[in-house]
Short mmCIF file of C-alpha atoms and ligand atoms in Angstrom, two decimals:
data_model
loop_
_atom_site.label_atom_id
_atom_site.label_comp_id
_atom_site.label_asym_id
_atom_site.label_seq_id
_atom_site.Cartn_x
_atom_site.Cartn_y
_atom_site.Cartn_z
CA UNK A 1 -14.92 -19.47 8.07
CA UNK A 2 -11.05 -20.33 7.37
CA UNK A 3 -10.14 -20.83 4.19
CA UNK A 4 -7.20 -22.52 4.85
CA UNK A 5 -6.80 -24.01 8.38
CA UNK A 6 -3.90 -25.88 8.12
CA UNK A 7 -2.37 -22.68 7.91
CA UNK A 8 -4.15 -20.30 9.86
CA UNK A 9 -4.54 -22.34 12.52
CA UNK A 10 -0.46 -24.06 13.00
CA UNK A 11 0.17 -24.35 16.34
CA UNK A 12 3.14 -21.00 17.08
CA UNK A 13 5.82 -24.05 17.19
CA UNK A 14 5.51 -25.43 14.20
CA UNK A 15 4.72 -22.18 12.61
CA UNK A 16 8.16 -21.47 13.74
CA UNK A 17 9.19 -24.19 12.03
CA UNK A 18 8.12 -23.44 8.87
CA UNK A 19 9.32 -20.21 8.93
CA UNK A 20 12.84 -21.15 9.51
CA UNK A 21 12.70 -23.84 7.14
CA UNK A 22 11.80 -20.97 4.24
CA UNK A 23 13.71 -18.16 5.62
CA UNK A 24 17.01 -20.48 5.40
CA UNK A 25 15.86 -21.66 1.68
CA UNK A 26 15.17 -17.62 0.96
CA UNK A 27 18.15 -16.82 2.01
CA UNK A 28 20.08 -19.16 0.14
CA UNK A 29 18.39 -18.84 -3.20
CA UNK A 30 18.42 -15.16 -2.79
CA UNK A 31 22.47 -14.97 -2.04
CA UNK A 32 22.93 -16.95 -5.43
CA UNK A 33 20.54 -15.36 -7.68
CA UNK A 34 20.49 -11.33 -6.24
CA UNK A 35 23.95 -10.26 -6.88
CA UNK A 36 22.49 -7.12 -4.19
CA UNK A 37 21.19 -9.66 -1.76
CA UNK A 38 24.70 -11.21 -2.33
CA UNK A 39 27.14 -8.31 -1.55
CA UNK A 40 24.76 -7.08 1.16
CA UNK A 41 25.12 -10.53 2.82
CA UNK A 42 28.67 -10.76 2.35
CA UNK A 43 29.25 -7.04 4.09
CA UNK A 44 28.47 -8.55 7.64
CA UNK A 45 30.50 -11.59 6.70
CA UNK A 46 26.96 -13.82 6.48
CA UNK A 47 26.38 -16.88 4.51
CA UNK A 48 23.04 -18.83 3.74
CA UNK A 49 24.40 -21.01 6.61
CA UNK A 50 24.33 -18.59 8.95
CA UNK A 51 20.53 -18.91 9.33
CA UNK A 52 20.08 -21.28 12.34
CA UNK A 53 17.45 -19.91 14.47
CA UNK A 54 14.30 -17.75 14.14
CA UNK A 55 16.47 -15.06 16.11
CA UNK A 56 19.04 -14.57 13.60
CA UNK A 57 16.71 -12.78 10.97
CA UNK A 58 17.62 -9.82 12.72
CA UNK A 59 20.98 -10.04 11.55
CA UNK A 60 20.09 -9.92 8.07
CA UNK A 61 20.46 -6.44 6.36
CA UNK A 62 17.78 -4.52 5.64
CA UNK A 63 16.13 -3.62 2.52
CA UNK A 64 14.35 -0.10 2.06
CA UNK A 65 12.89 1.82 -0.85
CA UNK A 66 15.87 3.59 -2.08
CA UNK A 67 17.36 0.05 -2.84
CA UNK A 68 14.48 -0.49 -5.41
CA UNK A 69 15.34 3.16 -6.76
CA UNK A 70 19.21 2.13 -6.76
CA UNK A 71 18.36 -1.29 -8.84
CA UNK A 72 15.68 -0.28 -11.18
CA UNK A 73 14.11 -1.59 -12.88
CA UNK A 74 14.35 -5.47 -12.50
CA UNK A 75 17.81 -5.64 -10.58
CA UNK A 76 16.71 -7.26 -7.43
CA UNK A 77 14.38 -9.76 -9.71
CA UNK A 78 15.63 -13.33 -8.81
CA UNK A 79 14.61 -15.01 -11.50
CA UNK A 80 14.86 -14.88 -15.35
CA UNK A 81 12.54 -12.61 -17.18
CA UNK A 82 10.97 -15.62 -19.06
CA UNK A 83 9.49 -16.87 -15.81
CA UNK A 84 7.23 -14.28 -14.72
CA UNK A 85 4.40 -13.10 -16.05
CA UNK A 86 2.94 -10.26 -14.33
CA UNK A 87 4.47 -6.73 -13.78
CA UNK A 88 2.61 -4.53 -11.14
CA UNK A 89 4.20 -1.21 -10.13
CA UNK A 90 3.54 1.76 -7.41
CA UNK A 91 5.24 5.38 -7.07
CA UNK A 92 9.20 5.18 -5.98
CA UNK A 93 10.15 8.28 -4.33
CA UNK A 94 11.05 10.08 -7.66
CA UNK A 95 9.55 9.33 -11.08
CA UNK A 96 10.47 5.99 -11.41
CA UNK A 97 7.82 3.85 -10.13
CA UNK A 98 9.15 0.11 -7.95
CA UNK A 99 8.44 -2.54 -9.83
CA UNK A 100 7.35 -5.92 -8.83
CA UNK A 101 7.28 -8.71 -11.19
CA UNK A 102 5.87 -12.10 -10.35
CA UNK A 103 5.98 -15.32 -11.16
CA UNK A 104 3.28 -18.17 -11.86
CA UNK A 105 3.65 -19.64 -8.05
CA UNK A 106 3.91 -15.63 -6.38
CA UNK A 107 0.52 -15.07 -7.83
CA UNK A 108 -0.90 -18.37 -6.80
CA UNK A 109 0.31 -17.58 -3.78
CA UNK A 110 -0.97 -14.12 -4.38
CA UNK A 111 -4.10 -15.24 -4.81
CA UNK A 112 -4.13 -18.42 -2.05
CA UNK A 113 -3.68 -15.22 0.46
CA UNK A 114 -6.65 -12.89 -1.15
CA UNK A 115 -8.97 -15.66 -1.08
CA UNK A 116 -8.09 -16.63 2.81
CA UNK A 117 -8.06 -12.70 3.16
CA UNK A 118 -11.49 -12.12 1.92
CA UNK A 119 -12.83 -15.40 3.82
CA UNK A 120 -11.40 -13.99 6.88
CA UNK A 121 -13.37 -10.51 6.65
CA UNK A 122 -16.20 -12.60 6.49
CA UNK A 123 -17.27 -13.15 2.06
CA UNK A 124 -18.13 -16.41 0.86
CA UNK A 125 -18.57 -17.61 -2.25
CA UNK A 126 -22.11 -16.88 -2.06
CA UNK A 127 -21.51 -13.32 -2.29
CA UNK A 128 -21.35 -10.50 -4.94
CA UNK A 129 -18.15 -8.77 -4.44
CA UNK A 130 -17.59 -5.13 -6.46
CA UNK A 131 -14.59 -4.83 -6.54
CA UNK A 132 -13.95 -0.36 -6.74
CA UNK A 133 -10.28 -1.00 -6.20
CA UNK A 134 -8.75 0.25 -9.20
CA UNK A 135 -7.16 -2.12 -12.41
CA UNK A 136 -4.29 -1.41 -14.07
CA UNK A 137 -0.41 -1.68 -12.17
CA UNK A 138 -1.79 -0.90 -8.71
CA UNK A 139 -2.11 -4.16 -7.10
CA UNK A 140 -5.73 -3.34 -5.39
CA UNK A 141 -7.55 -4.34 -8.84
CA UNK A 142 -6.09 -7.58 -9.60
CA UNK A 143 -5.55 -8.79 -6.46
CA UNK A 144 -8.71 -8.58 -5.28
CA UNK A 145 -10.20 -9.73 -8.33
CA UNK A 146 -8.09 -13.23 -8.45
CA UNK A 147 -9.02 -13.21 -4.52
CA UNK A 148 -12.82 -13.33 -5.63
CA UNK A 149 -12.65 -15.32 -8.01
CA UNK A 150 -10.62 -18.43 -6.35
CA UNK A 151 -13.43 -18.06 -3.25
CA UNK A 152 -16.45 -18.57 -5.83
CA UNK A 153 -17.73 -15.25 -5.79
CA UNK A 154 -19.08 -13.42 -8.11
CA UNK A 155 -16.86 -10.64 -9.20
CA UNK A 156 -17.74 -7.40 -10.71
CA UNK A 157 -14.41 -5.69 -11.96
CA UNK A 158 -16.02 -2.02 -12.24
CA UNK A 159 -12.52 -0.16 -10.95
CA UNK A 160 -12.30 3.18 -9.70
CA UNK A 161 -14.51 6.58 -10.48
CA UNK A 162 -18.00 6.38 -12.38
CA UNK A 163 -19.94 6.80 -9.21
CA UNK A 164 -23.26 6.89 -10.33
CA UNK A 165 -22.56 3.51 -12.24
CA UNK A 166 -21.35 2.11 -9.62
CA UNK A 167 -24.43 2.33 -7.52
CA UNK A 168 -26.77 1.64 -10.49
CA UNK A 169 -24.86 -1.89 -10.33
CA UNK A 170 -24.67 -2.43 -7.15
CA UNK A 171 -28.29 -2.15 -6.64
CA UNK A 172 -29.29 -3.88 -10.03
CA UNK A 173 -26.66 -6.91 -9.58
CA UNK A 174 -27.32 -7.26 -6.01
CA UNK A 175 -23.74 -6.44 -4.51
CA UNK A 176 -23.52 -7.60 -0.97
CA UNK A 177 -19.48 -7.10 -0.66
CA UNK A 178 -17.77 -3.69 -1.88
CA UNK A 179 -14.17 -3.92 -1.76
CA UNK A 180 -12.79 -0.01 -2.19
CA UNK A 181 -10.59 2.55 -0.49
CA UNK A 182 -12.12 4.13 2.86
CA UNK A 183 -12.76 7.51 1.91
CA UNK A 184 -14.41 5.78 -1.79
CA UNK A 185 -16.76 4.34 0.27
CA UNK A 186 -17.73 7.56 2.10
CA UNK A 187 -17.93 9.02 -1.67
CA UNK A 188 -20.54 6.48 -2.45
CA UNK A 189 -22.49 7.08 0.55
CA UNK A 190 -22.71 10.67 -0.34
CA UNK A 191 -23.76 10.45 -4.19
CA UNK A 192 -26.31 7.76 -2.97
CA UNK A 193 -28.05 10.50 -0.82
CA UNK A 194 -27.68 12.93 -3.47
CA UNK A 195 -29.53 10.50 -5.71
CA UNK A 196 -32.14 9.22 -3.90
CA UNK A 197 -30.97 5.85 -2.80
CA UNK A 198 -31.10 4.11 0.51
CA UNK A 199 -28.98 1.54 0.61
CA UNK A 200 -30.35 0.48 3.34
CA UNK A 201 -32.74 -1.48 1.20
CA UNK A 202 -30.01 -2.97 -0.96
CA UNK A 203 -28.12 -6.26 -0.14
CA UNK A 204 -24.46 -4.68 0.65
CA UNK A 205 -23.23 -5.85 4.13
CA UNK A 206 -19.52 -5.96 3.76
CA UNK A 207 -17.10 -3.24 2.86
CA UNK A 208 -13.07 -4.89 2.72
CA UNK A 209 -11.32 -1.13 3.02
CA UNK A 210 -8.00 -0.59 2.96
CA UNK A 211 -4.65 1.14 0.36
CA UNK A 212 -4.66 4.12 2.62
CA UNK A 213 -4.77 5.35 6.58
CA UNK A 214 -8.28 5.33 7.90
CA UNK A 215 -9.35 5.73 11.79
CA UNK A 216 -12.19 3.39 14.07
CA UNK A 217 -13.85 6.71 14.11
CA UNK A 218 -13.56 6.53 10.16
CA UNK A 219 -15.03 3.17 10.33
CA UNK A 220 -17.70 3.83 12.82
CA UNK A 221 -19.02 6.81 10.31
CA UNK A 222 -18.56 3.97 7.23
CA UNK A 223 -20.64 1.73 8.99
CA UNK A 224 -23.41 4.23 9.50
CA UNK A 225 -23.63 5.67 6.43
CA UNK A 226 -23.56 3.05 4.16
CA UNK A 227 -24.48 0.54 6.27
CA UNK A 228 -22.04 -2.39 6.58
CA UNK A 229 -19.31 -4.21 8.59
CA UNK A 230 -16.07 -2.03 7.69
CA UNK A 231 -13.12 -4.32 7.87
CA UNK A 232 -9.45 -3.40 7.46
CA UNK A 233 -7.04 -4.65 5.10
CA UNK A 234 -3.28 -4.49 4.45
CA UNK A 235 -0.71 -4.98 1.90
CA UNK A 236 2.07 -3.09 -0.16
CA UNK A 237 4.04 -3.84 -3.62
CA UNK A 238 7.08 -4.56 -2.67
CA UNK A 239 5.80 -7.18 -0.41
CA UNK A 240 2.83 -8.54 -3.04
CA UNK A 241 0.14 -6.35 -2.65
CA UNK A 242 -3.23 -6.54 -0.80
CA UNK A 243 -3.47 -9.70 1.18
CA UNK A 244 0.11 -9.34 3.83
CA UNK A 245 -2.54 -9.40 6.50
CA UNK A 246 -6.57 -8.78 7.25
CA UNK A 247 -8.80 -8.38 10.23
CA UNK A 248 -11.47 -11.01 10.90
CA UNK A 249 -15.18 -10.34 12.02
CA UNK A 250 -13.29 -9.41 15.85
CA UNK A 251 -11.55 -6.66 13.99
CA UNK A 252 -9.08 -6.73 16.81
CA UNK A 253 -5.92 -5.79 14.67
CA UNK A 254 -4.80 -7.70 10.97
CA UNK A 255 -4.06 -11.12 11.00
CA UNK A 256 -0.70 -11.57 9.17
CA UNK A 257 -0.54 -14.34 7.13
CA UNK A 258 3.05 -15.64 8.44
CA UNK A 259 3.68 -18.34 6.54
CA UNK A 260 4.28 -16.20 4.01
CA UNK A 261 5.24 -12.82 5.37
CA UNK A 262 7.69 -13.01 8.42
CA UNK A 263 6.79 -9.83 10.18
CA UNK A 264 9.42 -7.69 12.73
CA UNK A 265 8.65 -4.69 14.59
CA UNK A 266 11.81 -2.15 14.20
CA UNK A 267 12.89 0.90 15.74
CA UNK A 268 12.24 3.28 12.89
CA UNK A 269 15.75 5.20 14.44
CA UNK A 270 18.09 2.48 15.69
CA UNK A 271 16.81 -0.21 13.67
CA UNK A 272 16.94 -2.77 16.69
CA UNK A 273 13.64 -5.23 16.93
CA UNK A 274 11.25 -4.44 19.71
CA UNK A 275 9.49 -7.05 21.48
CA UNK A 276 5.61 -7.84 21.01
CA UNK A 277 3.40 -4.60 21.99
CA UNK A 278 5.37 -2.13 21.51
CA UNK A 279 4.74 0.36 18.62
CA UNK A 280 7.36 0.65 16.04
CA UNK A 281 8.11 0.32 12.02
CA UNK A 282 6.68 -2.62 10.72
CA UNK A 283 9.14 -4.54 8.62
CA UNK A 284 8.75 -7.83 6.55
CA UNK A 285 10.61 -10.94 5.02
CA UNK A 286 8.62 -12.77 1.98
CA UNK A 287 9.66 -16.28 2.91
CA UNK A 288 8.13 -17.78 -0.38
CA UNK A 289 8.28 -15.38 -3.50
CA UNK A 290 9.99 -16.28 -6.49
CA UNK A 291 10.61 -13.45 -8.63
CA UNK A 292 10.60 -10.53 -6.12
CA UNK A 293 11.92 -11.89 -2.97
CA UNK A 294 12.63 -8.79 -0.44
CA UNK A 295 14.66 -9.34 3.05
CA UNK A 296 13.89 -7.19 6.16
CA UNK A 297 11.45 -5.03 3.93
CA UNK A 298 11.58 -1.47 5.58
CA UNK A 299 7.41 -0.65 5.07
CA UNK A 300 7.71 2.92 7.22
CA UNK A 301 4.38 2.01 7.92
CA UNK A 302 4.10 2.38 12.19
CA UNK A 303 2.13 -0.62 14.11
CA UNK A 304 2.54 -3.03 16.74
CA UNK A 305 2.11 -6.89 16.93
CA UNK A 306 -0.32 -9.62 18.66
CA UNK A 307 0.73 -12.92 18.98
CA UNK A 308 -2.01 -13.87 21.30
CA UNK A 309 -4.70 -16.26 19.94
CA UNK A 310 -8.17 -14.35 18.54
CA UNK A 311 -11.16 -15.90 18.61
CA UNK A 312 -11.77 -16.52 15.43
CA UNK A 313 -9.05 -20.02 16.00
CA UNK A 314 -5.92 -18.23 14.02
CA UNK A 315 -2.98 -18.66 15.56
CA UNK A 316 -1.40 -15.93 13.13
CA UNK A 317 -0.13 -12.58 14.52
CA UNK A 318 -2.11 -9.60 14.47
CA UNK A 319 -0.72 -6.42 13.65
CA UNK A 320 -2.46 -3.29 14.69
CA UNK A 321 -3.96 -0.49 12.37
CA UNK A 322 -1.16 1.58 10.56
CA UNK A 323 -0.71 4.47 13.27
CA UNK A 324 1.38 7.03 10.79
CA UNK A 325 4.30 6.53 8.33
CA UNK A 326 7.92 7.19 9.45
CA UNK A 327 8.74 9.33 5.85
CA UNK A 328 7.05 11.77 4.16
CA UNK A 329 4.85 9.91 1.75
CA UNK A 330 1.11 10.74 1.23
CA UNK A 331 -1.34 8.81 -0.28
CA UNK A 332 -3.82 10.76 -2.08
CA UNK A 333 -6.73 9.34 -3.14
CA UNK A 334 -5.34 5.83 -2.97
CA UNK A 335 -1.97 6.61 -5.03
CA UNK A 336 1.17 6.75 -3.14
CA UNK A 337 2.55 10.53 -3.34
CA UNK A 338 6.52 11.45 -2.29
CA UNK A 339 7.25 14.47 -1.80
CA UNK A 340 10.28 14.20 -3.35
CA UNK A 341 8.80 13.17 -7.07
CA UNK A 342 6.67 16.74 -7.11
CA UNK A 343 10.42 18.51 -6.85
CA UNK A 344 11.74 16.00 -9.35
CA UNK A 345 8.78 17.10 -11.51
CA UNK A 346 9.79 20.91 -10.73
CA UNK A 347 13.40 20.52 -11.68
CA UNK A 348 12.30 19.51 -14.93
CA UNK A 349 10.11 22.50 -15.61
CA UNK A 350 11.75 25.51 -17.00
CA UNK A 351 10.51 28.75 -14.68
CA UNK A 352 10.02 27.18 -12.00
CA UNK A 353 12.05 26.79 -9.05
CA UNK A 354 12.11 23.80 -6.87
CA UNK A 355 10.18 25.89 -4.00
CA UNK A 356 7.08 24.79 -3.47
CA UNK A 357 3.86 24.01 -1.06
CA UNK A 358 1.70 21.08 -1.46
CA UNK A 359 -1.42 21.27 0.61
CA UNK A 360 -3.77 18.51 0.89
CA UNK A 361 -7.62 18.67 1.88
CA UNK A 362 -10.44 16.31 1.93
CA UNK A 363 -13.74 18.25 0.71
CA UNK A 364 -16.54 15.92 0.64
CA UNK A 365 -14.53 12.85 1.31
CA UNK A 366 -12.68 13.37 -1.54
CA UNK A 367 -8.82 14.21 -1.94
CA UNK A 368 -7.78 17.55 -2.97
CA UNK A 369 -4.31 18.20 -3.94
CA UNK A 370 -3.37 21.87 -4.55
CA UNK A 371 0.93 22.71 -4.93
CA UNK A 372 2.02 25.91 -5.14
CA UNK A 373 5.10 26.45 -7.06
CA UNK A 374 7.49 29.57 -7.19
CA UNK A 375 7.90 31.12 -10.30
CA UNK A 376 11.75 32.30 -11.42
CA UNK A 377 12.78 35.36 -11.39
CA UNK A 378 13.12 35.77 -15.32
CA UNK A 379 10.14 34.22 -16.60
CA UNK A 380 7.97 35.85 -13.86
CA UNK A 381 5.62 38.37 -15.73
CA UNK A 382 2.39 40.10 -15.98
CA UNK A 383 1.21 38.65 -18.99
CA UNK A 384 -1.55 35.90 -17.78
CA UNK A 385 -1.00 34.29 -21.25
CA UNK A 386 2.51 32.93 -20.58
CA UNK A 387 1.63 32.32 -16.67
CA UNK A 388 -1.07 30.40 -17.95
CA UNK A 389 1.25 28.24 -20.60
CA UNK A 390 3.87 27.72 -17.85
CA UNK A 391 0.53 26.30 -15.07
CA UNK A 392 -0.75 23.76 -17.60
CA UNK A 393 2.86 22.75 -18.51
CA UNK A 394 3.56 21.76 -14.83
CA UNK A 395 -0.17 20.50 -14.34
CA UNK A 396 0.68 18.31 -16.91
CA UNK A 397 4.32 17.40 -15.83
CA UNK A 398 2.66 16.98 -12.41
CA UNK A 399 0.21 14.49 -13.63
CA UNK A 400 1.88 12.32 -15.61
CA UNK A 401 4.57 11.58 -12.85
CA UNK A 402 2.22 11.33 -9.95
CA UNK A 403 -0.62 9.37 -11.51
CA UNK A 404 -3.17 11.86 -10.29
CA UNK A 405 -4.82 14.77 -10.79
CA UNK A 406 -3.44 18.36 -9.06
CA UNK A 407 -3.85 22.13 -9.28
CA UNK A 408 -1.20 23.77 -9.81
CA UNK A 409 -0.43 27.78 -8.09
CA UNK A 410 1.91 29.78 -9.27
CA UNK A 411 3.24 32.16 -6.92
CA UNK A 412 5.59 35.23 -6.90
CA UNK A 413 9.36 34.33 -6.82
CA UNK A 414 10.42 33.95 -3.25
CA UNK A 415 7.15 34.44 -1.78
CA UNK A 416 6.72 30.56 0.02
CA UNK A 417 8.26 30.53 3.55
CA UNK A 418 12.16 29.79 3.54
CA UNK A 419 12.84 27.30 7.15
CA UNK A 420 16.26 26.59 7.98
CA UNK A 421 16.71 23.37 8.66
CA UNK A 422 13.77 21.13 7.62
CA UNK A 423 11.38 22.45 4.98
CA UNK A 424 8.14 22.44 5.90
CA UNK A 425 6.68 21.32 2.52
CA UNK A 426 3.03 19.64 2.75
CA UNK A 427 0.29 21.25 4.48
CA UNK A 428 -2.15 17.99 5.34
CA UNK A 429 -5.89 19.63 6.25
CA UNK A 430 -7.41 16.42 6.35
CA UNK A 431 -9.27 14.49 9.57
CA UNK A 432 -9.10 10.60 9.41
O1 LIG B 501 -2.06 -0.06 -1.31
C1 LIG B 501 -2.02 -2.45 -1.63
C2 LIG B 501 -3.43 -2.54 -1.19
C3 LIG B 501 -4.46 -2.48 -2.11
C4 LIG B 501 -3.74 -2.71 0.15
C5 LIG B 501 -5.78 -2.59 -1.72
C6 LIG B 501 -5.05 -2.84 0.58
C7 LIG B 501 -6.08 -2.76 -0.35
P1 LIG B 501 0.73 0.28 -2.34
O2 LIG B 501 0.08 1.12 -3.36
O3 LIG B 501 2.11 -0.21 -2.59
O4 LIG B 501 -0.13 -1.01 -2.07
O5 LIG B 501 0.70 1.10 -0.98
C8 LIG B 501 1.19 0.53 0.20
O6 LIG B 501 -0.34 1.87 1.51
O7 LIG B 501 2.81 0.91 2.88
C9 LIG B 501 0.64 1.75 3.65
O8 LIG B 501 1.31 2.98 3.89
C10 LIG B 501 -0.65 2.03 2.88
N1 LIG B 501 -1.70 1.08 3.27
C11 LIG B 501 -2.08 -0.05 2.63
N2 LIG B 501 -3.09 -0.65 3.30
C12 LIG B 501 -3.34 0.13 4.40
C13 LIG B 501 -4.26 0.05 5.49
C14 LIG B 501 -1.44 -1.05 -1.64
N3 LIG B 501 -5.17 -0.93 5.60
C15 LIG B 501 1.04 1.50 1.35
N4 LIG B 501 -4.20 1.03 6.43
C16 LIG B 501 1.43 0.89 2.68
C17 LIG B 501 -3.30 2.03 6.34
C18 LIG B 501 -2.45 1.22 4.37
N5 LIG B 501 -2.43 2.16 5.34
#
């Protein structure tokens, strides 16, 4: 099923067409309304008329995280605050989250690509879709809910955590799609051994997995266990959230929904497009958004593009699964972790230097996230008391910047490895 052929299907030409028409209108609207957008434009001497082929989106400038950092909170927001109506936000590299506001039409639109999203892994409006993603500012609750909704299914909003609920409703309500992080779903498979249940017997058949990196030897354990078709999906904040692009029943690589998202593939070190094939940083252009609008959006996400026809009749590109990340940020059971925001946490903390190791591990399909953080000199002492104030004060410093849970190890004063030249900071034990 397509949910919206007209689209999905364009032939490439006029595809084309209609991507040039709304990257010259982006353009335009976003050089009068982003005074950033603006200056950035007017640096390599470009104007909204300088827009006359496909080809020249690669002489736009890019945009990259820092520049959300630089203009926080709302300073690349193109329109005024009493148009939009949603705020959804996701970790910047420090403790500022990026924010991404949206308008009535971005989350129609928002929701016009969920619901062809969620057709294309194969749900209907026929089925029972849980959605485990969780609600709040990440974009996986919401945006699959609306997604849901607009296809006719029935939605169950139970979030993240409360595992045993979770399966008590998805047997007693009949859930046939679960929508939920990859390693969730391996969480669920587990508790429902522990407790007895074969969900074999119930009516799941579709899991719609994505927020973090997963493997086709993650998905061919996913299908076993729980058992279902495992199919991938991909989006970010910055761009809109879930929904940029989604595999169909094939799963031959995500199909990016172009009329929307105008998708490059970058050298992550020169910065110079590569052709079709080849494996690089995926970058995107929203050609339609209102309030967040983002030019040559740097993802760091690595991947390489399709742009022959699948079976399934789209003509859209397919992008491959996300091979690695060309920075340093984790994502830790489903939240987006810099390394950088754990030492902006540490420079905070009095008696405690800015040394530290952060060591992730994945026991039982679940995240663990340990740091270890040098103690100073002067506050280092035997008494467990204070040592014990000073752990729960990071802990909690820890927490309420990163958005998750951690433990926290205090070690002797220069006792973690010094490295000249690049620090060798995150110690990742886990197998995808
Ligand atoms: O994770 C949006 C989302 C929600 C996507 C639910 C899919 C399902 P952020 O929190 O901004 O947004 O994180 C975006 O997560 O740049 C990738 O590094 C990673 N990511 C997202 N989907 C996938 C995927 C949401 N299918 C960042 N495979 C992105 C690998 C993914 N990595």
């Amino acid at each position: 099923m397509i949910w919206n052929p007209q689209y999905e299907t364009m032939p490439r030409p006029q595809l084309e067409k209609l991507q040039l028409e709304r990257l010259q209108a982006l353009v335009a609207r976003v050089y009068e309304k982003v005074p950033f957008y603006r200056q950035a434009l007017q640096e390599r001497d470009l104007t909204p008329e300088s827009i006359k082929s496909l080809a020249d989106l690669s002489r736009l400038p890019f945009t990259v995280k820092q520049d959300f950092r630089d203009n926080y909170p709302l300073g690349l927001v193109a329109v005024p605050m009493d148009q939009v109506c949603r705020v959804h936000a996701s970790s910047g590299t420090t403790g500022k989250p990026v924010v991404a506001p949206y308008t009535a039409n971005d989350l129609r639109m928002w929701t016009e690509v969920m619901a062809r999203s969620l057709t294309c892994a194969g749900m209907g409006k026929d089925d029972v879709m849980q959605n485990a993603y969780g609600y709040g500012l990440f974009t996986g609750g919401l945006g699959f809910h609306y997604g849901g909704e607009r296809v006719g299914a029935t939605v169950i909003p139970t979030s993240t955590g409360n595992t045993k609920r979770q399966l008590m409703l998805l047997q007693d309500l009949g859930t046939t799609v679960i929508t939920c992080t990859p390693s969730y779903s391996l969480i669920l498979a587990e508790a429902a051994l522990e407790m007895g249940v074969d969900l074999r017997l119930s009516k799941l058949r579709l899991g719609i997995m994505g927020a973090e990196p997963w493997s086709e030897q993650m998905r061919a354990e996913i299908e076993a266990k729980l058992p279902i078709q495992a199919i991938d999906i991909y989006g970010l904040t910055e761009v809109v959230g879930p929904g940029v692009s989604v595999e169909c029943p094939h799963k031959c690589g995500m199909h990016i929904f172009e009329d929307h998202f105008l998708p490059e593939i970058v050298d992550p070190a020169t910065g110079e497009p590569l052709p079709y094939g080849q494996v690089g940083e995926l970058v995107i252009t929203t050609l339609t958004k209102e309030a967040l609008p983002v030019i040559r959006f740097r993802t760091r996400d690595i991947a390489s593009l399709n742009p022959e026809p699948c079976e399934c009749g789209r003509t859209l590109v397919r992008m491959s699964r996300i091979a690695g990340r060309t920075d340093d940020m984790l994502i830790i059971r489903g939240v987006n972790v810099f390394p950088s925001q754990i030492e902006s946490v540490l420079l905070e903390v009095e008696g405690v230097e800015p040394h530290y190791l952060i060591i992730v591990d994945r026991e039982r399909h679940l995240d663990d996230l340990e740091i270890w953080v040098e103690v100073s000199e002067a506050v280092f002492s035997d008494e467990m008391r204070k040592m014990e104030a000073l752990q729960q004060k990071v802990k909690q410093e820890m927490e309420g910047t990163l958005g998750i849970g951690a433990r926290i190890k205090l070690v002797e004063p220069r006792s973690l490895a010094r490295t000249e030249g690049k620090a060798k900071r995150v110690v990742d034990r886990r197998e995808l």
